Coordinates of C-alpha atoms in Angstrom, one line a residue:
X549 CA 19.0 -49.2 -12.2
X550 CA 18.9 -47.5 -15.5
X551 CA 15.5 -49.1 -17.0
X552 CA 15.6 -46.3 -19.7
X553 CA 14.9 -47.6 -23.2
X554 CA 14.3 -45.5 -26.6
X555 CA 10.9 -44.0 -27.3
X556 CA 10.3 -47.1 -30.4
X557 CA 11.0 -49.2 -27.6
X558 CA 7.5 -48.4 -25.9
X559 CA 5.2 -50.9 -25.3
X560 CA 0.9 -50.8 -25.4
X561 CA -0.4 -50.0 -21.6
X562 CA -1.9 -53.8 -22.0
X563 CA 0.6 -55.2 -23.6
X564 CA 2.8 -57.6 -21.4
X565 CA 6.4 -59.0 -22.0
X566 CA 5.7 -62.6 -23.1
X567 CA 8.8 -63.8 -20.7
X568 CA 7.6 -62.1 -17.7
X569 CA 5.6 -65.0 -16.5
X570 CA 7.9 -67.3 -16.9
X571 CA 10.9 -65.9 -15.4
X572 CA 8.7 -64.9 -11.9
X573 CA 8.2 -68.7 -12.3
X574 CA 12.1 -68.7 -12.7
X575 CA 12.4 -66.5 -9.6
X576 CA 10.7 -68.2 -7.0
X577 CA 12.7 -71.4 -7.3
X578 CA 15.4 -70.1 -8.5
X579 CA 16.2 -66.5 -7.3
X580 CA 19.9 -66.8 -8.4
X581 CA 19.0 -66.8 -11.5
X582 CA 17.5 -63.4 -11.8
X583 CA 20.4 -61.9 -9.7
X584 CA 22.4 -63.0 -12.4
X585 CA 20.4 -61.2 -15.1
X586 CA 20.8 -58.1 -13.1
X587 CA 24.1 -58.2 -12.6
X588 CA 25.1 -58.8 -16.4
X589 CA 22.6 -56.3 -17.2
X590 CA 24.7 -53.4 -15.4
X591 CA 27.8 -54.6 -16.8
X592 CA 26.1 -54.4 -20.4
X593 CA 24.7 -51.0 -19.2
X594 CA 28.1 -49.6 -18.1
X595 CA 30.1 -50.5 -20.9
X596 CA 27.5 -48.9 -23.1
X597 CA 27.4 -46.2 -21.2
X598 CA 31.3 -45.5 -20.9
X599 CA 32.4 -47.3 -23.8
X600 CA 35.2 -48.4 -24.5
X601 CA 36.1 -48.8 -21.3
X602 CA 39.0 -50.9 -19.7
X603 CA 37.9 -53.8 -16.6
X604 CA 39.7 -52.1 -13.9
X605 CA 37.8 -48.5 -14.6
X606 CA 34.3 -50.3 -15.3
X607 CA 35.3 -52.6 -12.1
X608 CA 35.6 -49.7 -10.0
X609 CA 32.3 -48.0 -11.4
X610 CA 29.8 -51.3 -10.6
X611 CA 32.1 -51.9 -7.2
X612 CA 32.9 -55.3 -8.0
X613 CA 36.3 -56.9 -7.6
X614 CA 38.3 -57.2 -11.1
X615 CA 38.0 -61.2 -10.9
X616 CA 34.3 -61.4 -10.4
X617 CA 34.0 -58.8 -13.3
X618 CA 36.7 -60.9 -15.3
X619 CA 34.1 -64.1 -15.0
X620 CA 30.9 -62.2 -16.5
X621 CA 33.0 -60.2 -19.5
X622 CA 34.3 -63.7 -20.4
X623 CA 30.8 -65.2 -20.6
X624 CA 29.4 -62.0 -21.9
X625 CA 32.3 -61.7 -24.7
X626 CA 31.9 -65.5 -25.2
X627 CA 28.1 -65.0 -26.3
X628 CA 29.2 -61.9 -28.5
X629 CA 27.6 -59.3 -26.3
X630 CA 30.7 -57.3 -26.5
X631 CA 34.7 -56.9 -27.8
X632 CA 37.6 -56.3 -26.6
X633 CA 39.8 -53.9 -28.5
X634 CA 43.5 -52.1 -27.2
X635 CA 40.7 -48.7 -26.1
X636 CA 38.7 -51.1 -24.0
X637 CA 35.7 -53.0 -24.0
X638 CA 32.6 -52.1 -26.2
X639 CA 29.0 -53.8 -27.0
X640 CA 28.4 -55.5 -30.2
X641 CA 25.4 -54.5 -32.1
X642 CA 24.0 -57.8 -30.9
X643 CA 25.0 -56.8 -27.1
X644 CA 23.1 -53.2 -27.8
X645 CA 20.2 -55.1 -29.1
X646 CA 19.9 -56.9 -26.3
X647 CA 20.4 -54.0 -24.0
X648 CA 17.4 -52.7 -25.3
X649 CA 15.2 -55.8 -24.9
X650 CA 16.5 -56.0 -21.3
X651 CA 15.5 -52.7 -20.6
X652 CA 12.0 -53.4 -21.3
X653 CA 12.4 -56.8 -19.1
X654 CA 13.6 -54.5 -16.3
X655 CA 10.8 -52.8 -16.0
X656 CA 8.2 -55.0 -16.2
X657 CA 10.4 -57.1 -13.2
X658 CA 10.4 -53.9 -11.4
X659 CA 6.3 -54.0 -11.2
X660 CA 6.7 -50.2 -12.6
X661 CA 5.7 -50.0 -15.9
X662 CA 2.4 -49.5 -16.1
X663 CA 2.5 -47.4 -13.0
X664 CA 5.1 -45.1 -15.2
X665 CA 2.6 -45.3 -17.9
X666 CA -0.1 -44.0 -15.8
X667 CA 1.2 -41.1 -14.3
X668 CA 2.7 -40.3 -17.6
X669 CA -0.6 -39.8 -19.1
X670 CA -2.0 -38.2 -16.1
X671 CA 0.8 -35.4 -16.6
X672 CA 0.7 -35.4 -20.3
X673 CA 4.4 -35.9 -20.5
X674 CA 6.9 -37.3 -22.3
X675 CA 8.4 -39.7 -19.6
X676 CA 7.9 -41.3 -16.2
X677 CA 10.5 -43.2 -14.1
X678 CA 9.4 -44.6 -11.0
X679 CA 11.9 -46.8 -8.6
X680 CA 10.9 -48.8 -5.4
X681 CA 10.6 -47.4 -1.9
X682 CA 10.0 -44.0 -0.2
X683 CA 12.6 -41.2 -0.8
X684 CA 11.4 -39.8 2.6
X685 CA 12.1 -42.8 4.8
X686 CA 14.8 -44.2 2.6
X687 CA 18.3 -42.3 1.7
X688 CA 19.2 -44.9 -0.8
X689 CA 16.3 -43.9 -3.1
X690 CA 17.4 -40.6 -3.9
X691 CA 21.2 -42.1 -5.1
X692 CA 18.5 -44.7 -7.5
X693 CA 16.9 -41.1 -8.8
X694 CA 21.0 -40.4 -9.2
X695 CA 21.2 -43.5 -11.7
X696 CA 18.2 -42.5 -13.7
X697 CA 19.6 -39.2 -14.5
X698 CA 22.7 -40.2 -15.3
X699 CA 21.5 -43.0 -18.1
X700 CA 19.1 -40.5 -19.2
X701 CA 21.7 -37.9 -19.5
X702 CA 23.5 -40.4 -21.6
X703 CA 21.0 -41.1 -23.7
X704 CA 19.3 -37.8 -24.4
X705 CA 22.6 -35.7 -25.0
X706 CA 23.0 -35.2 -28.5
X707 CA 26.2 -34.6 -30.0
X708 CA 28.1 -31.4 -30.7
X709 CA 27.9 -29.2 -27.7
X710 CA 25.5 -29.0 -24.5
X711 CA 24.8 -26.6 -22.6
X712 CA 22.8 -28.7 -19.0
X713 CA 21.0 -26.0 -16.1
X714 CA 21.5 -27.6 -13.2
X715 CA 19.7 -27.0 -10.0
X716 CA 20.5 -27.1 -6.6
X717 CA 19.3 -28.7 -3.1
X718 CA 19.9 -31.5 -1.2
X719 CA 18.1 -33.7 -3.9
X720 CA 20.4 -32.6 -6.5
X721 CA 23.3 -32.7 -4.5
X722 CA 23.1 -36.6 -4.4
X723 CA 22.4 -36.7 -8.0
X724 CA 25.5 -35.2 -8.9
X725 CA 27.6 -38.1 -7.2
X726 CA 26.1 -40.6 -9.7
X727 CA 26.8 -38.8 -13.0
X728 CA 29.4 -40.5 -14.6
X729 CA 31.7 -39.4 -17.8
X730 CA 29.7 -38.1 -20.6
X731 CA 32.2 -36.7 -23.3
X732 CA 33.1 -38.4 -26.4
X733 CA 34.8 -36.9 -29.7
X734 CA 32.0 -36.0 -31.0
X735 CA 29.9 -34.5 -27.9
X736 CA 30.9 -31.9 -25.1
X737 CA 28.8 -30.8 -22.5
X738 CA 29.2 -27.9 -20.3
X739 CA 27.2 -27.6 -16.8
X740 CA 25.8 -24.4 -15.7
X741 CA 23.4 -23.1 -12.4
X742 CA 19.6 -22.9 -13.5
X743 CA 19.3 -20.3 -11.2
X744 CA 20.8 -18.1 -8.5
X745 CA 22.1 -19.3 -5.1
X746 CA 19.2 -18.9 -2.4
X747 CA 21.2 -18.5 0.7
X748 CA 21.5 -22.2 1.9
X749 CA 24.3 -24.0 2.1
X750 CA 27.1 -24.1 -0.2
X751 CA 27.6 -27.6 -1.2
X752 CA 23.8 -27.6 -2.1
X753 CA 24.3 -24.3 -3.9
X754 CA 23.2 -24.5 -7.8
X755 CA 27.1 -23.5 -8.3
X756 CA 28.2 -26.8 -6.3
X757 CA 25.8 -29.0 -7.7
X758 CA 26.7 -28.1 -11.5
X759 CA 30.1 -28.6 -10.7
X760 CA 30.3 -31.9 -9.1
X761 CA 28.0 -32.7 -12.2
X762 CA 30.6 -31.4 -14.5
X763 CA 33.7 -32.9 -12.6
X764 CA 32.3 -36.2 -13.0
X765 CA 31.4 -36.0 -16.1
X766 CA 34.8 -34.9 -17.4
X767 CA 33.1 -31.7 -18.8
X768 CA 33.1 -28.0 -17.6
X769 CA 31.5 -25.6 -16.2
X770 CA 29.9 -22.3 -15.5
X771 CA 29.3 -20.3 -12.6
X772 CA 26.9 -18.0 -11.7
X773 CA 27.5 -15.1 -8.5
X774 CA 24.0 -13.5 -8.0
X775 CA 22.1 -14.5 -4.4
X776 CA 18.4 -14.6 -5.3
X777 CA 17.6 -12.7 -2.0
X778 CA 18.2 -8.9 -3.9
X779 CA 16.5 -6.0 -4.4
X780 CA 15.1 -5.1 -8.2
X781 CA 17.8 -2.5 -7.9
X782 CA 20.9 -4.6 -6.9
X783 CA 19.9 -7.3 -9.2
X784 CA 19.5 -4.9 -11.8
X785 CA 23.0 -3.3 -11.3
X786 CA 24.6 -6.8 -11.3
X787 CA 23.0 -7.3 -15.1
X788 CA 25.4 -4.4 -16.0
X789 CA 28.5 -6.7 -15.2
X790 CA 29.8 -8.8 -18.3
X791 CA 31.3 -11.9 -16.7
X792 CA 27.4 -12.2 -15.0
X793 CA 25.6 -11.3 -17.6
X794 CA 27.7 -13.4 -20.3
X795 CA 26.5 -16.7 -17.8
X796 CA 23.0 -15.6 -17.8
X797 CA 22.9 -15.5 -21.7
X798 CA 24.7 -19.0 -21.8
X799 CA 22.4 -20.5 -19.1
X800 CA 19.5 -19.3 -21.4
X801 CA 21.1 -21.4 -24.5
X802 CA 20.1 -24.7 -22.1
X803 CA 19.4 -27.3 -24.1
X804 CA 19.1 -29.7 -20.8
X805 CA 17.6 -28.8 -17.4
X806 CA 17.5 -31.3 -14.4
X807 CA 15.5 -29.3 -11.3
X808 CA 13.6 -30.7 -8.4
X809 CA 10.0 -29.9 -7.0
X810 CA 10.4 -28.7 -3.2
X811 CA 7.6 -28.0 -1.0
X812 CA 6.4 -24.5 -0.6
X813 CA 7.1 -23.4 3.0
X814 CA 10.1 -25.5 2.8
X815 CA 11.7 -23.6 0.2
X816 CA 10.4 -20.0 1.3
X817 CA 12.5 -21.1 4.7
X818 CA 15.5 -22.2 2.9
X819 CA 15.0 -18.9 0.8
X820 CA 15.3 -16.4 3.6
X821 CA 12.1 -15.0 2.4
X822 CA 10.1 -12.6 5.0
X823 CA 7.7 -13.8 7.9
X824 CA 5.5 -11.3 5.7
X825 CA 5.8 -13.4 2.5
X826 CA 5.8 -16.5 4.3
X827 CA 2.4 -15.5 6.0
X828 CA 1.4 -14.7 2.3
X829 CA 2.3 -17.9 1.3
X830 CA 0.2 -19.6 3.8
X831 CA -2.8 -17.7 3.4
X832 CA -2.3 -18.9 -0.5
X833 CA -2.4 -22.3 0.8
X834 CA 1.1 -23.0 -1.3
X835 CA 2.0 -26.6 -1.6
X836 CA 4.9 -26.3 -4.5
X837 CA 7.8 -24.0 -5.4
X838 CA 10.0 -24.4 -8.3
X839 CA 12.0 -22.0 -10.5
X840 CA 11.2 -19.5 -8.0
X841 CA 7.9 -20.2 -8.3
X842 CA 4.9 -21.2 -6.0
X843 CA 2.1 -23.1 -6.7
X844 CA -1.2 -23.7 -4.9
X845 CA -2.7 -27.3 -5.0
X846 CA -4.6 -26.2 -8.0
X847 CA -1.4 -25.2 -10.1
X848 CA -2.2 -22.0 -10.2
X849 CA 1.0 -19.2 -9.5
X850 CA 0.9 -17.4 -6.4
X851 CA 4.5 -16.2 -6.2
X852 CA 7.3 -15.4 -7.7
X853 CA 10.8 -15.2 -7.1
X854 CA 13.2 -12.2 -9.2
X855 CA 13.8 -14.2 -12.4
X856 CA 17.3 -14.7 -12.2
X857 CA 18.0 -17.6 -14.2
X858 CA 15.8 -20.1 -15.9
X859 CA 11.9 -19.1 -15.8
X860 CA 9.5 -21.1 -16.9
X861 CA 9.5 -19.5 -20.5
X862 CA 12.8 -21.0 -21.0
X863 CA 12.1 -24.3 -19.8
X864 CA 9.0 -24.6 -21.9
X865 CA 11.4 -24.7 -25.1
X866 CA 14.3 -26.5 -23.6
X867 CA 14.0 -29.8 -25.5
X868 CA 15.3 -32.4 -22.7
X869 CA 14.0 -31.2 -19.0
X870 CA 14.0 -33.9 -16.4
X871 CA 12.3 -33.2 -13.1
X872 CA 13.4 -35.4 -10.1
X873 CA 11.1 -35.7 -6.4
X874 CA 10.0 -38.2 -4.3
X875 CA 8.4 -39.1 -0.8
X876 CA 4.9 -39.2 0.0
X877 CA 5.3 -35.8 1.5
X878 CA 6.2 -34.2 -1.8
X879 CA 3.0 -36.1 -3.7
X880 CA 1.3 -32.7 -3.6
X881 CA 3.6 -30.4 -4.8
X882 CA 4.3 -32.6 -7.4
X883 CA 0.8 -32.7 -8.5
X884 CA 0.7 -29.0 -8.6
X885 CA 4.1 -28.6 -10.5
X886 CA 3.1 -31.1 -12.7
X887 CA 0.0 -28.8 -14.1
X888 CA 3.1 -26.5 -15.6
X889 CA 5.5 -29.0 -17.1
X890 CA 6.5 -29.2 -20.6
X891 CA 5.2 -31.7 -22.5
X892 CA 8.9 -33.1 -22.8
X893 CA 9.5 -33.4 -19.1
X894 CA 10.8 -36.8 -17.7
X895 CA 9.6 -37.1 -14.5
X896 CA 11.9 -39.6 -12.0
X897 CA 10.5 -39.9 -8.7
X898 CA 9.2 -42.8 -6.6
X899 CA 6.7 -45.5 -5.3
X900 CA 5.3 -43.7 -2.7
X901 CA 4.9 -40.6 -4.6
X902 CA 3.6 -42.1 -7.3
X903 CA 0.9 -44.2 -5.0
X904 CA -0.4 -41.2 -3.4
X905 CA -0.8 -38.9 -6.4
X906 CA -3.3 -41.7 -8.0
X907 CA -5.0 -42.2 -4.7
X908 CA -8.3 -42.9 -6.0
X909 CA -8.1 -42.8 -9.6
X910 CA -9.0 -45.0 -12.1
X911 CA -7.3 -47.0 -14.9

């Protein structure tokens, strides 16, 4: 995975990679050829990613053995795509040039481009990233969603300090296993919860999520002790304490925010909300909830959580947010989210999603 590529990189809706042809061609007769590609283009990918970076760590990362991994650096370092220095191995500019080219070969071998490019423009957003399959049918998806992240994380964190809001759920939970180290000299990133915990299990807790993120990373983290399930009064008297209310003022100084889209009912369960709210909810026909809030099929807001964390004032001036859901079940409340998002959202979800939300419309 990892078909991210820099925003010059784009490519015309109608305009097609002159080799794609050519190397389906390729593929038919010869499908051991484009295995090939794809397995030099993660090595290429890695090393960028965690360069420099000795064969034994980067063996363990792509879970090859050390001597198949020996044979492509050899070819790749015999072609100049990267070097080999006492800190480990690195990518030429050459190899990073190519990286890029291959990212845009990747996606068009994928069959997803222009599907990304549609739903994209339906959303008005920055971003789409579609991968095959259906998240609801197939686990392995969601740890493909995990890849996306991480090389978008890679690519979108700037240098100096970050501060990444991290969400929770099962969806982000996954996620977190695929992040990979992130700091160098000259950037440091520190994880925190987007928002409270809502009474569900710990390891899917915001807390849990952010730090798994941050352990694999190699960064830190923050931690955040308010339950969302309070009354205006508790929560209020739990803004008085400093260690809380130093977290909540950090969390607000986000310049990253990966979240999911959950389905309304779904999240009022895992919420503990009332039979009485829940009823509510149902007579407002909700189809969407995130940030605490809960959408209709129209977009529009029909209730909201205490706004402990993130709220969607924040997250409208939080210059990287990436939004991650899937499944043909979640098609509508992603299509009534996606009425909210930021214009800089990157959206990763999947095939089947992405099919059912343009059901019936038109190029």
């Amino acid at each position: 995975m990892g078909r991210l590529r820099s925003m010059r990189d784009f490519i015309s809706p109608m305009e097609v990679n002159p080799l794609l042809s050519e190397f389906k061609a390729l593929e038919t007769i010869a499908p051991d050829i484009l295995n090939a590609v794809k397995r030099r283009y993660r090595v290429l990918q890695n090393i960028f990613w965690m360069q420099p970076i000795g064969r034994r760590n980067l063996a363990e990362s792509l879970g090859l053995t050390e001597r198949v991994l020996r044979s492509e650096t050899d070819f790749l370092r015999e072609q100049r795509l990267i070097e080999t220095t006492k800190s480990g191995m690195s990518l030429t500019k050459k190899g990073e040039v190519l990286l890029q080219d291959l990212d845009l070969l990747m996606d068009q071998l994928t069959g997803m481009d222009q599907l990304e490019k549609r739903l994209a423009t339906k959303f008005n957003i920055e971003r789409c990233l579609i991968v095959s399959g259906n998240s609801d049918e197939q686990p392995k998806v969601v740890g493909d969603f995990g890849e996306l992240v991480n090389d978008a994380l890679h690519r979108r964190l700037q240098e100096g300090t970050n501060i990444i809001a991290v969400m929770g759920g099962t969806t982000m939970a996954e996620i977190a296993k695929h992040v990979t180290p992130m700091e160098t000299p000259k950037r440091h990133n520190l994880f925190v919860p987007a928002r409270g915990g809502i009474g569900e299990s710990v390891s899917i807790q915001a807390n849990s999520v952010s730090a798994l993120m941050a352990a694999n990373a190699k960064g830190d983290h923050r931690v955040l002790y308010v339950p969302e399930q309070l009354s205006q009064e508790a929560y209020h008297t739990l803004l008085k304490e400093p260690s809380i209310k130093n977290v909540l003022a950090t969390i607000k100084e986000a310049n990253c925010v990966i979240h999911s889209i959950g389905r309304a009912l779904h999240m009022a369960v895992r919420r503990k909300m009332t039979e009485d709210e829940i009823v509510t909810l149902r007579q407002d026909r909700a189809v969407a909830e995130s940030f605490g809030y809960f959408f209709d099929a129209s977009g529009k807001i029909v209730y909201k959580a205490p706004p402990i964390g993130l709220s969607f004032e924040d997250v409208e001036k939080i210059p990287t947010v990436i939004a991650v859901a899937g499944g043909k079940s979640k098609a509508k409340a992603i299509l009534a989210y996606m009425k909210h998002a930021p214009e800089q959202t990157w959206l990763i979800t999947d095939e089947a999603a992405a099919n059912e939300i343009l059901k019936g419309a038109t190029l």
